[in-house]
Coordinates of C-alpha atoms in Angstrom, one line a residue:
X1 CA -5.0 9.3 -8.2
X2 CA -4.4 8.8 -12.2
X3 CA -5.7 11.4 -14.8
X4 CA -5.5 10.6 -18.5
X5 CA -4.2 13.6 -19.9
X6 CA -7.1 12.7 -22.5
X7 CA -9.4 13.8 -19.9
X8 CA -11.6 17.2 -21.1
X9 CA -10.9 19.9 -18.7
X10 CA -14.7 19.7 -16.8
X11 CA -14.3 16.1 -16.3
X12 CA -10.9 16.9 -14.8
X13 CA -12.3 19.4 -12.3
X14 CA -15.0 17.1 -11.5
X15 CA -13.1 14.8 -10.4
X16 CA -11.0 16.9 -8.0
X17 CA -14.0 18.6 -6.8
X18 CA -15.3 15.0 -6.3
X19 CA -12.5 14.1 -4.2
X20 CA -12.6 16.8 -1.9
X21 CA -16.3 16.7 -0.8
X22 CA -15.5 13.0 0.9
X23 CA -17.7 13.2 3.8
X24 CA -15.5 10.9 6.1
X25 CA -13.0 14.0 5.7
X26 CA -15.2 17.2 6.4
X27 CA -16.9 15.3 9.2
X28 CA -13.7 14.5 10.6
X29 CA -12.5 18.2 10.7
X30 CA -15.7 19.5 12.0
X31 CA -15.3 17.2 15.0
X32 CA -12.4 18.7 15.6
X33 CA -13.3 22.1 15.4
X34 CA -15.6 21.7 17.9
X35 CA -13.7 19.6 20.2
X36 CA -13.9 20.3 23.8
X37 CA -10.8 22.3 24.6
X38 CA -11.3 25.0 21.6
X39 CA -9.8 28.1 22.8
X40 CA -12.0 31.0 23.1
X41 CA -10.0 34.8 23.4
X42 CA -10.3 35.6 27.4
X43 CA -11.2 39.8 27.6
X44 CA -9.3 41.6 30.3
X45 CA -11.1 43.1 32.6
X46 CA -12.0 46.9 31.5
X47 CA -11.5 46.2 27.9
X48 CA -13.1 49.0 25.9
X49 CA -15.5 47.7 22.9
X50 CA -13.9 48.3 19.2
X51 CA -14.6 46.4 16.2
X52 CA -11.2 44.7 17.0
X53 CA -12.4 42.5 20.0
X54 CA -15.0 40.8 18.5
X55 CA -15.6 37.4 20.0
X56 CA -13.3 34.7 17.9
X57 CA -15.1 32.1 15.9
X58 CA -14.0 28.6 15.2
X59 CA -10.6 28.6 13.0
X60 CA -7.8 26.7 13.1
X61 CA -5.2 28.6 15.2
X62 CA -2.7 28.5 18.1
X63 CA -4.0 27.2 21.0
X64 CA -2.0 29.4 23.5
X65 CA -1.3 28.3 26.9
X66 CA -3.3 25.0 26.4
X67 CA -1.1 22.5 25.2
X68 CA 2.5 22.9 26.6
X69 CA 3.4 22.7 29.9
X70 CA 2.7 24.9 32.7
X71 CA 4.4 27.8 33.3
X72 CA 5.8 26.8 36.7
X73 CA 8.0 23.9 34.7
X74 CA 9.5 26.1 32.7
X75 CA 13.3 26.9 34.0
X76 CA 14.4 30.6 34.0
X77 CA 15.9 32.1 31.4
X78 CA 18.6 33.7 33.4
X79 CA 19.0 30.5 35.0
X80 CA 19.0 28.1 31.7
X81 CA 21.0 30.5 29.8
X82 CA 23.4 31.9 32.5
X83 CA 22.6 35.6 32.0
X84 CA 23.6 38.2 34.0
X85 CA 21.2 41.2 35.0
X86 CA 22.4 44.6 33.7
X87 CA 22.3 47.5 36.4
X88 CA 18.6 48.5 35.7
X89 CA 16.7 50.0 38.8
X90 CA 14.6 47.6 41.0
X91 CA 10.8 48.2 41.4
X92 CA 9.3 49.9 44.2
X93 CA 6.2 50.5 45.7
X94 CA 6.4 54.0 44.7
X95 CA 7.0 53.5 41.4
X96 CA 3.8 51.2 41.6
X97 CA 1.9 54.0 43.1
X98 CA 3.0 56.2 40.7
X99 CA 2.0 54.0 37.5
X100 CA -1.3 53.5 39.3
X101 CA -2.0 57.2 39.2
X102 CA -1.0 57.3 35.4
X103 CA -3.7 54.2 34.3
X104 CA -5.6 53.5 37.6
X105 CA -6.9 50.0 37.1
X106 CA -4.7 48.9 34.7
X107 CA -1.3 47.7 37.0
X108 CA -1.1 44.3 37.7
X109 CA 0.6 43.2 40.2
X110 CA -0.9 39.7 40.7
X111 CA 1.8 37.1 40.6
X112 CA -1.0 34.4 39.3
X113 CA -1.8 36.6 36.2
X114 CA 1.4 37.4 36.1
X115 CA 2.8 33.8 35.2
X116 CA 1.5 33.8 32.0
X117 CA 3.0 36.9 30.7
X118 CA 6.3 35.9 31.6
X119 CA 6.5 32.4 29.8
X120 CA 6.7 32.5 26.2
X121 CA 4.1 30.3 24.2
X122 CA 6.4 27.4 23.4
X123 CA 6.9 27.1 27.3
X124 CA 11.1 27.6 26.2
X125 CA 11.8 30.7 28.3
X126 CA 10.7 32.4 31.3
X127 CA 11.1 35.7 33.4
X128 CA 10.3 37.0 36.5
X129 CA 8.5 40.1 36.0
X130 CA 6.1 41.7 38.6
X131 CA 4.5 44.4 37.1
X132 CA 2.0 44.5 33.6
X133 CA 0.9 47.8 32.6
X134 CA -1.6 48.5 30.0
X135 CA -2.0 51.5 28.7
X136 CA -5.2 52.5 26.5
X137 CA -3.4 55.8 24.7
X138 CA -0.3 56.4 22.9
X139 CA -0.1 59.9 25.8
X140 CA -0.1 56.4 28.9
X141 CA 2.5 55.4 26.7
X142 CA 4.7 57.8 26.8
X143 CA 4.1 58.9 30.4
X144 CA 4.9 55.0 31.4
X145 CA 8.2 55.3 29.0
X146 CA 9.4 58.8 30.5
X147 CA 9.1 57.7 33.9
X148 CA 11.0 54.4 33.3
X149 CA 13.9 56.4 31.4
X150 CA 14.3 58.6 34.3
X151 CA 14.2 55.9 37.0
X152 CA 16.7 53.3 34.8
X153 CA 13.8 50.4 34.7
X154 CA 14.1 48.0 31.9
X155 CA 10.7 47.5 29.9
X156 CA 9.2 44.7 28.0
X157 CA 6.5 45.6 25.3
X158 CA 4.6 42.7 24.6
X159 CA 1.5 42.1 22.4
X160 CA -0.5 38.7 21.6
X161 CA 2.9 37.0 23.3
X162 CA 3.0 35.1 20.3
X163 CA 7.0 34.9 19.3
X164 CA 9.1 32.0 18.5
X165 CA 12.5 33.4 19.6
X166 CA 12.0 34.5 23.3
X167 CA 11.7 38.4 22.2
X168 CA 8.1 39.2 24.0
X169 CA 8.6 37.9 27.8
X170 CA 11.1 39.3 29.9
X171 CA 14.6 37.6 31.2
X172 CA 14.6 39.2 34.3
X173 CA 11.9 41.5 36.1
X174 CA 11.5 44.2 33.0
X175 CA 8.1 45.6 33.3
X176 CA 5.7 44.0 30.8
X177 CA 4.1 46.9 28.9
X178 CA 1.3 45.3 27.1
X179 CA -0.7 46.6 24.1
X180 CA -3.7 44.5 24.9
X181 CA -6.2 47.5 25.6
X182 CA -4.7 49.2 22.5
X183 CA -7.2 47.9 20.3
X184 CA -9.1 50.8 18.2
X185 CA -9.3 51.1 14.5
X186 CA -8.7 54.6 13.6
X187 CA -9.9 55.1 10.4
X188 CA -10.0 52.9 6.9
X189 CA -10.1 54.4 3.6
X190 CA -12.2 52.4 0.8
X191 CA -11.3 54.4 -1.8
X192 CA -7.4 53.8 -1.2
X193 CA -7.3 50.5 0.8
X194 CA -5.5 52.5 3.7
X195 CA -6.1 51.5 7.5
X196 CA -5.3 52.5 10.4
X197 CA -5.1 51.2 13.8
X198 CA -3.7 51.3 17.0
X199 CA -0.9 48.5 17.8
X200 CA -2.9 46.2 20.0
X201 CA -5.4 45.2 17.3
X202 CA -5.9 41.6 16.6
X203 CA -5.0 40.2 12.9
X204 CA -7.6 38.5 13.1
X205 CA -10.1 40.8 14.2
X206 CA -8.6 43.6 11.5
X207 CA -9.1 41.2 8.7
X208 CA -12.5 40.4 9.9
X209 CA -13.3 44.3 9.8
X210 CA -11.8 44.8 6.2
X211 CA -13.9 41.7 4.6
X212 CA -16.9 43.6 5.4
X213 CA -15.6 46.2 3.3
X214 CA -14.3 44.1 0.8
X215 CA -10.6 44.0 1.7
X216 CA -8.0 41.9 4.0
X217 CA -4.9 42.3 5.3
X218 CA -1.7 42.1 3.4
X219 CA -0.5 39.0 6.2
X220 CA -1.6 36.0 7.4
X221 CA -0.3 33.6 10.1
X222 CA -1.1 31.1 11.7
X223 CA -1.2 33.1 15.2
X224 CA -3.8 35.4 13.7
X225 CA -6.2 34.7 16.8
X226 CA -3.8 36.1 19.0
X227 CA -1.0 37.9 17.8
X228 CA -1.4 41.7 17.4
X229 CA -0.6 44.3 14.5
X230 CA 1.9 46.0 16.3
X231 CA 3.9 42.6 17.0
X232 CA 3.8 41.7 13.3
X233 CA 5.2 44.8 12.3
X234 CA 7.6 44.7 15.2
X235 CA 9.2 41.0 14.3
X236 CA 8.6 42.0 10.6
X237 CA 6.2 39.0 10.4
X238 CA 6.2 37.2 6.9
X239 CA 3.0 34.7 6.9
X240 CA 1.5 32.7 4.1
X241 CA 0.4 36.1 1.7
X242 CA 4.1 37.1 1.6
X243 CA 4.3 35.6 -2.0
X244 CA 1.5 37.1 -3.2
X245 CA 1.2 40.9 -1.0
X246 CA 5.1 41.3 -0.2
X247 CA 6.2 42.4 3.5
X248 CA 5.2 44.4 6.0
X249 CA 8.6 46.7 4.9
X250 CA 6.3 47.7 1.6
X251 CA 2.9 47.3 2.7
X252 CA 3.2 49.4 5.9
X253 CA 3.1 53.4 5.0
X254 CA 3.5 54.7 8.8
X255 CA 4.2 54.1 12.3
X256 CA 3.5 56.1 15.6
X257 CA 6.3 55.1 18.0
X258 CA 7.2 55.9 21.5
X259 CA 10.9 56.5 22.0
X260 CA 12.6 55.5 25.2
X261 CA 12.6 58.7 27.0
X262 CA 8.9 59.3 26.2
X263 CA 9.5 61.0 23.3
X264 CA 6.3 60.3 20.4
X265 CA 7.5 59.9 17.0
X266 CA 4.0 60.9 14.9
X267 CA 5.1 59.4 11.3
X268 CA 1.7 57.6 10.9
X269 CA 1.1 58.5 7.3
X270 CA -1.5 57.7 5.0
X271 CA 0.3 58.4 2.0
X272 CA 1.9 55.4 -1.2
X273 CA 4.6 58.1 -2.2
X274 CA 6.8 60.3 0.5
X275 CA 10.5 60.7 -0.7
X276 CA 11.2 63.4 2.1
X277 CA 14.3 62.4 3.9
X278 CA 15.1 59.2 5.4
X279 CA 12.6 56.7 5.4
X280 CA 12.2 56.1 9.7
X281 CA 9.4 53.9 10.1
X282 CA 12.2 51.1 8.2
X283 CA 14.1 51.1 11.9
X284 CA 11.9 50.5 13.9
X285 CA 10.0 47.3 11.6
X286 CA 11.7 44.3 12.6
X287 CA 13.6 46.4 15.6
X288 CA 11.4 43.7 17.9
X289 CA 10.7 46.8 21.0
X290 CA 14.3 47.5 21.2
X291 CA 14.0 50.9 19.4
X292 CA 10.5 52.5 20.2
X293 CA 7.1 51.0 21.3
X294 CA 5.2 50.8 18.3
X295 CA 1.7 52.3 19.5
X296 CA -0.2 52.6 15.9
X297 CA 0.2 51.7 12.3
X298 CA -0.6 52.7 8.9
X299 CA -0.7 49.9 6.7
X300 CA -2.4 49.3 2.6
X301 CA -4.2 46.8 2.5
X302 CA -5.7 44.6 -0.9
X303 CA -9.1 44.3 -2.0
X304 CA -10.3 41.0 -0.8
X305 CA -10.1 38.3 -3.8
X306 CA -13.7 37.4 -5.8
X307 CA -12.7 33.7 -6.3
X308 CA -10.3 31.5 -4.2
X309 CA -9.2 28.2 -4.6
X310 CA -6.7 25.4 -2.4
X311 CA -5.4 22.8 -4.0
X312 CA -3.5 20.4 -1.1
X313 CA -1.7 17.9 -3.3
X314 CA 1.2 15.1 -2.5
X315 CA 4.2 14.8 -4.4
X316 CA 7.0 11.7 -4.4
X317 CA 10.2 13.7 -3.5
X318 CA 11.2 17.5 -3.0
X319 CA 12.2 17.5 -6.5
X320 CA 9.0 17.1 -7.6
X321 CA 8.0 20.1 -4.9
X322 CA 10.4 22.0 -6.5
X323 CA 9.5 21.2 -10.0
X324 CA 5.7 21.4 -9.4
X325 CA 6.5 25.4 -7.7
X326 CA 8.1 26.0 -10.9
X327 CA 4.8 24.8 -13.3
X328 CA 2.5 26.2 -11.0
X329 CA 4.5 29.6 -10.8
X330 CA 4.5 29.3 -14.6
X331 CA 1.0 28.7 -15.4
X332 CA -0.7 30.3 -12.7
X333 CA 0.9 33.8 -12.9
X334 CA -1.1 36.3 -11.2
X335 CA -4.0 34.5 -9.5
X336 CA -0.9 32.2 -7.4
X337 CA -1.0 33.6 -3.7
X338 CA 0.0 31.1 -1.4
X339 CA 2.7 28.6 -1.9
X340 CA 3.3 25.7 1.0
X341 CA 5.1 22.4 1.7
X342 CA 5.9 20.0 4.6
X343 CA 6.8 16.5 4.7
X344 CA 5.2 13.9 6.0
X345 CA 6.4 13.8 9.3
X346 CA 4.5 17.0 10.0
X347 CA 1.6 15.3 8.9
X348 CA 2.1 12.1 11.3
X349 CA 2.1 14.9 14.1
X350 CA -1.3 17.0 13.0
X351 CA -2.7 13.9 13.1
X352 CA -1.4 12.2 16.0
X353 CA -1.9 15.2 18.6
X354 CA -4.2 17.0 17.0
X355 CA -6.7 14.3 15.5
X356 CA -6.8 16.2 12.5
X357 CA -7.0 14.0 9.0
X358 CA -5.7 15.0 5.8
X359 CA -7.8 13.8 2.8
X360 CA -4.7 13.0 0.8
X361 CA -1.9 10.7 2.2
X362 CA 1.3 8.1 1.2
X363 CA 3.3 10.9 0.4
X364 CA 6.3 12.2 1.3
X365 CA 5.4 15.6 0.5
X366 CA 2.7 17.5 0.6
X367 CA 2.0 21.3 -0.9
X368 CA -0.8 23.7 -0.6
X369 CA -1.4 25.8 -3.6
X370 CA -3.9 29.1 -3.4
X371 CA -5.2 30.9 -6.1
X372 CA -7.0 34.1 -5.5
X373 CA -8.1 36.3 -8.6
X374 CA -11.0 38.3 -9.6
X375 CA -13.0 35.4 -12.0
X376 CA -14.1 32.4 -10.3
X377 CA -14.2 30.9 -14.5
X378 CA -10.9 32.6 -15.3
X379 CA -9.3 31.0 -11.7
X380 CA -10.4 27.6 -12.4
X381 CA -9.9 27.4 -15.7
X382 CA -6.1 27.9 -15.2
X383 CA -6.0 25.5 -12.5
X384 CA -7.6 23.2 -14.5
X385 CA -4.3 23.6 -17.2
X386 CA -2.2 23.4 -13.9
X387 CA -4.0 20.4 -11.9
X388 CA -4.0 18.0 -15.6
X389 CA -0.2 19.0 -16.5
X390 CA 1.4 18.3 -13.0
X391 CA -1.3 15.0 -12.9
X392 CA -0.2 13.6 -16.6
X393 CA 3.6 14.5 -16.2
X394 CA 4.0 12.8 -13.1
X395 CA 4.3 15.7 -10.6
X396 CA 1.9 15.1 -8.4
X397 CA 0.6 11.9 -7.0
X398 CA -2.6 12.6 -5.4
X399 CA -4.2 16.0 -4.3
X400 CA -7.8 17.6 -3.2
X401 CA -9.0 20.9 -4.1
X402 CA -11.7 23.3 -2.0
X403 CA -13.1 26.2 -3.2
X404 CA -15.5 27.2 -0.8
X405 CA -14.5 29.6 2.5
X406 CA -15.3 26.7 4.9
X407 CA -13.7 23.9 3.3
X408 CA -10.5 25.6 2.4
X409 CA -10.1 26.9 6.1
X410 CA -10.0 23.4 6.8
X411 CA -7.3 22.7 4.5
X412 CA -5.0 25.6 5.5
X413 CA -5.5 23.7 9.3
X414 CA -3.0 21.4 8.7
X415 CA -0.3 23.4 7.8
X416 CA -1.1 26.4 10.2
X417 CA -1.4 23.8 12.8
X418 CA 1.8 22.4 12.7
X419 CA 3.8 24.6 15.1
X420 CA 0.7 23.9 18.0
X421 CA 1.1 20.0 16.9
X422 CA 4.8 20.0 17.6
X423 CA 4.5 21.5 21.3
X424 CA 2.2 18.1 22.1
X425 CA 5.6 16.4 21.0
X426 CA 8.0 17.3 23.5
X427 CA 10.8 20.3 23.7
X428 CA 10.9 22.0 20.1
X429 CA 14.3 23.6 18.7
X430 CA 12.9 25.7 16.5
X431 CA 14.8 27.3 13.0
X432 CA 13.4 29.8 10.7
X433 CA 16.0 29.7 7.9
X434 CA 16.0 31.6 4.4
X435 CA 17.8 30.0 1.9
X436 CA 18.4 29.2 -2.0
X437 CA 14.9 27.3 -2.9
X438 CA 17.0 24.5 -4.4
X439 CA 19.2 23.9 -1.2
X440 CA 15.6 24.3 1.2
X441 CA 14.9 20.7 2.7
X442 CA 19.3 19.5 2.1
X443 CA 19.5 21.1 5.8
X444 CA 16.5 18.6 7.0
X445 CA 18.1 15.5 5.8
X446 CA 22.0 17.0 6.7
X447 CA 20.0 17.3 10.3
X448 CA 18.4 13.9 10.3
X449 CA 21.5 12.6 9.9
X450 CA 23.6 14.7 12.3
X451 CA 21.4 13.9 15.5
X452 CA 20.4 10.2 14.8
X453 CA 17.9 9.3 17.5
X454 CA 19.2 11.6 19.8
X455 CA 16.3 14.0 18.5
X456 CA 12.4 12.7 18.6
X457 CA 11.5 14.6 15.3
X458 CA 13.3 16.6 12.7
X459 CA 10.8 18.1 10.4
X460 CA 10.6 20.9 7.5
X461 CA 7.8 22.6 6.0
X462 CA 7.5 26.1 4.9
X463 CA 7.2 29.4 3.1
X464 CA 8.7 27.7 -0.3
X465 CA 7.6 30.4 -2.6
X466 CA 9.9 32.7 -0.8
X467 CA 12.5 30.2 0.3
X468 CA 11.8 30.1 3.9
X469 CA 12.1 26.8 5.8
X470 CA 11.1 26.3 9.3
X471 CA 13.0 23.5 10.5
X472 CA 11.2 22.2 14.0
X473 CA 13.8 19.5 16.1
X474 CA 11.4 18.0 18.7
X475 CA 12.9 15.8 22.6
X476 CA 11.2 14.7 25.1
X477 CA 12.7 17.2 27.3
X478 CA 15.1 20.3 27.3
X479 CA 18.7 18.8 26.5
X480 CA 21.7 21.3 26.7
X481 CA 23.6 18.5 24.6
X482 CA 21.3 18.4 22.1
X483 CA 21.4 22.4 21.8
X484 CA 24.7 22.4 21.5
X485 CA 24.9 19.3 18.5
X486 CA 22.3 21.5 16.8
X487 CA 24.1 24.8 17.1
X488 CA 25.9 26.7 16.0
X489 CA 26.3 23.7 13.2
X490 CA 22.7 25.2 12.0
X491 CA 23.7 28.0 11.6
X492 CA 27.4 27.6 9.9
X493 CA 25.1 25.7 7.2
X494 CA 23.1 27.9 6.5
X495 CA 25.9 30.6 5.9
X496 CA 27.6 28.3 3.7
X497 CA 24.6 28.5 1.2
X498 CA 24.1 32.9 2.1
X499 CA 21.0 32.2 3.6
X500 CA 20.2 34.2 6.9
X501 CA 19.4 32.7 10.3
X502 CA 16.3 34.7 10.3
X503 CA 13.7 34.5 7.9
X504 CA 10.5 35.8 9.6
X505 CA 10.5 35.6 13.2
X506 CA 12.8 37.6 14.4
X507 CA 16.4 37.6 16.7
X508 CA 14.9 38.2 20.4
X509 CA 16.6 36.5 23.0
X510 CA 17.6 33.2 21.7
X511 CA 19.3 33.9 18.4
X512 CA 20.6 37.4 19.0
X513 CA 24.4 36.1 19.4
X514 CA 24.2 34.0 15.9
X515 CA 23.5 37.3 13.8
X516 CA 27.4 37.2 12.7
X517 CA 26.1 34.5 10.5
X518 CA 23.9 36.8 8.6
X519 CA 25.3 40.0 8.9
X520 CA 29.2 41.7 8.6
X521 CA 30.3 42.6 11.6
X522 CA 30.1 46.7 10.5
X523 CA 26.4 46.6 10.1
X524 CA 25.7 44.9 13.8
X525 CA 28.2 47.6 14.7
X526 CA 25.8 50.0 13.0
X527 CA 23.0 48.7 14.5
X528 CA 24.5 49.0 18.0
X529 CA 24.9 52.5 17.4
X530 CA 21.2 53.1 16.2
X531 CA 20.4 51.8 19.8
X532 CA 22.8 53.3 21.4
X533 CA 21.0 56.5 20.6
X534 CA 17.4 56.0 20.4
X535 CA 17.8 54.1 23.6
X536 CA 21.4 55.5 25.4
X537 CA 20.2 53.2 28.8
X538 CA 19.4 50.2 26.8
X539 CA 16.1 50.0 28.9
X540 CA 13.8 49.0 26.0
X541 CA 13.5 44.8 25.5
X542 CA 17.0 44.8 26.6
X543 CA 19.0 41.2 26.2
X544 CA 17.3 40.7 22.6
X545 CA 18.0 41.2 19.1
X546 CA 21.6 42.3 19.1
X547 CA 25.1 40.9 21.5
X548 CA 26.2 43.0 23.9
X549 CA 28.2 45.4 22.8
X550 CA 31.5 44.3 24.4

């Protein structure tokens, strides 16, 4: 799609807005969004009412436990990975009784629900747990915690079971402590943008809440269906607002945490500024439940943007990606919220398994550009300068733009849907890799060429506004071979350029003994010894985040 850079700056805009009402396009996505086979969120049973569990609507999301394979084809992790059990207590019927008298109604013992709980979403890793607790109060929490501490049984806390590193299922038979039922809002401030919430609260549902009173949440991620605020904050989540809102280590003001004897840690404040002491609530974000069980947050959130824009454009090569990131940084400024890329192998997929259809193809890459300001006039105005420059000097080769709420959730489907489009395409190796922007898809094509056809699909896409790459290796099955041709070589590369091995999702189980890459060896010792005394018996989430100590 040509623009003379003679064009006058309406005409310009017409013309994108043009493109992007194609009908063959929106009627496509709308068939898909109401597909049979749309997940709807299941209640459990005794779930208390909040404005947190409202029913979802249509959006493009996660499809959890739909798509992959069933839980019973999944090999055990201990069995996969040749773990050995540490020498936690066993589970007894007492101990069942006496959980029963601390939350009556909410034990599960059922191996059939069970099965779910103990397989991760990508269908990669799986325990054998046989107990799920879930506790309604911070006060269950720590009566569950105290009682496990005394008796030596290893715990699991687990929220929307969303993770991408095998941190939020057990390895062994680690009680599952879920957060489902921990779903209240607390309170939200209007005047100061301040909410709080109890861990178990839905993204989604919390950003739903705060657009009614004319905010959102500082996050967003393409599990916002299911994950839960206490995860996020738990895993550090980035998300695609990161560029614009920061992270959760500056937007969250407070945590209430359980400790592993039982011990409640109240530091769930409300307040911007608090330079008493050392800053605790910073050990336990991105701790992933090995420190404490996060059981509510304080977080600020923004005031929910007047006028919003998504431009999805294609560009030739990821020099152009990079160059258009640099214009667009340039002449967008403030209003620039959301910068995204993938190639065009992530597209092939959406489309393929997904049946979703992107109104702009041929390319090799693709970006999605949001703009989110306070002036609808202002906003388009500099996209306008933005759209005709990267148009005229040969940046961009095509592109749509959306600027209604329907139409750009459609848009921001085919990125967000990538991860759920790569579980319809076999066993995915999944990396989430920071690194210089410039060096961001060299570890793709370095990868492409390293595995030949021994992998069915090496793709990138990502975070490129903050230099975070998700690298997604796809086989037809589980290959040992092919795990060990991708790593540790992964991981050596990305050293080489100081990225870390870790940009957003976490350690858990599956990455914990690659953090040498990323870190000296004095700070993991460091960190051993922050865990060796919040949690001297190691019985929170244990066999994630850090190596063993020996």
């Amino acid at each position: 799609m040509g623009i003379s850079s003679a064009a006058p700056r309406r005409s310009l805009w017409s013309r994108w807005t043009r493109l992007r009402r194609l009908a063959s396009f929106h009627g496509r996505i709308l068939a898909e969004a109401s597909a049979p086979g749309t997940l709807r969120r299941r209640e459990p049973p005794g779930a208390p009412t909040s404005v947190a569990s409202r029913p979802w609507g249509v959006r493009g999301r996660r499809a959890f436990h739909a798509a992959s394979p069933s839980s019973q084809e999944v090999t055990l992790t201990s069995e996969r990975y040749r773990v050995q059990r540490l020498p936690f207590s066993r589970l007894s019927d007492s101990d069942v009784a006496c959980f029963e008298r601390i939350m009556p109604g909410r034990v599960v013992t059922d191996p059939e629900e069970l099965k779910q709980f103990n397989v991760d979403w990508l269908k990669s890793v799986r325990g054998c747990s046989k107990l799920m607790l879930k506790p309604q109060t911070t006060a269950e929490v720590s009566d569950v915690l105290r009682y496990c501490y005394e008796r030596n049984l290893a715990v699991n806390p687990q929220g929307g079971n969303t993770g991408l590193v095998g941190g939020s299922v057990p390895v062994f038979d680690e009680i599952i402590l879920s957060t489902v039922l921990m779903n209240q809002i607390i309170s939200f401030d209007k005047v100061s943008g301040i909410l709080v919430c109890q861990a178990g609260c839905i993204l989604e549902k919390l950003n739903e809440y705060l657009e009614e009173q004319g905010f959102i949440m500082p996050l967003d991620l393409g599990a916002k269906g299911s994950c839960h605020i206490g995860g996020n904050v738990a895993t550090n989540a980035g998300g695609l607002r990161l560029l614009r809102y920061g992270s959760l280590r500056g937007t969250v003001l407070g945590l209430e945490v359980v400790l592993a004897d039982g011990s409640a840690l109240d530091c769930l404040a409300s307040l911007r500024k608090d330079n008493t002491g050392y800053d605790l609530k910073q050990l336990f974000i991105g701790s992933e439940g090995t420190l404490g069980v996060i059981t509510a947050v304080s977080i600020l959130c923004p005031q929910k943007p007047k006028a919003v824009n998504l431009a999805f454009l294609g560009c030739q090569s990821f020099a152009k990606v990079l160059e258009t990131f640099t214009t667009c940084r340039a002449m967008l400024g403030e209003i620039l919220s959301a910068y995204e890329f993938m190639d065009e192998k992530c597209m092939e997929l959406v489309e393929k398994h997904l049946k979703l259809s992107s109104p702009v193809t041929g390319s090799p890459f693709y970006v999605l550009i949001e703009t989110s300001g306070s002036s609808s006039t202002h906003d388009e105005e500099k996209l306008n300068n933005f759209l005709e420059q990267a148009m005229t000097s040969g940046l961009v080769i095509d592109g749509t733009v959306a600027t209604d709420d329907k139409k750009i959730k459609m848009l921001w489907s085919l990125r967000e849907r990538i991860t759920e489009a790569l579980t319809h395409d076999g066993y995915v190796y999944k990396y989430d890799i920071s690194l210089p922007v410039g060096k961001l898809y060299d570890l793709v094509t370095d990868m492409r060429a390293r595995l030949g056809r021994s992998a069915k699909n090496v793709v990138g896409y990502g975070h490129l506004g903050d230099g975070n790459l998700h690298l997604n290796i796809t086989a037809e099955s589980y290959r040992h071979s092919l795990l060990d041709a991708i790593e540790p070589f992964v991981y050596e590369w990305t050293a080489r350029y100081n990225g870390s091995i870790s940009a957003e999702h976490g350690l858990g189980f599956k990455k914990k003994q690659f953090i040498q890459y990323s870190k000296p060896s004095e700070a993991v010792f460091l960190m051993q010894r922050f865990k060796a005394m919040l949690d001297p018996k190691g019985i929170l989430n244990p066999y994630k985040t850090l190596p063993s100590s020996s």
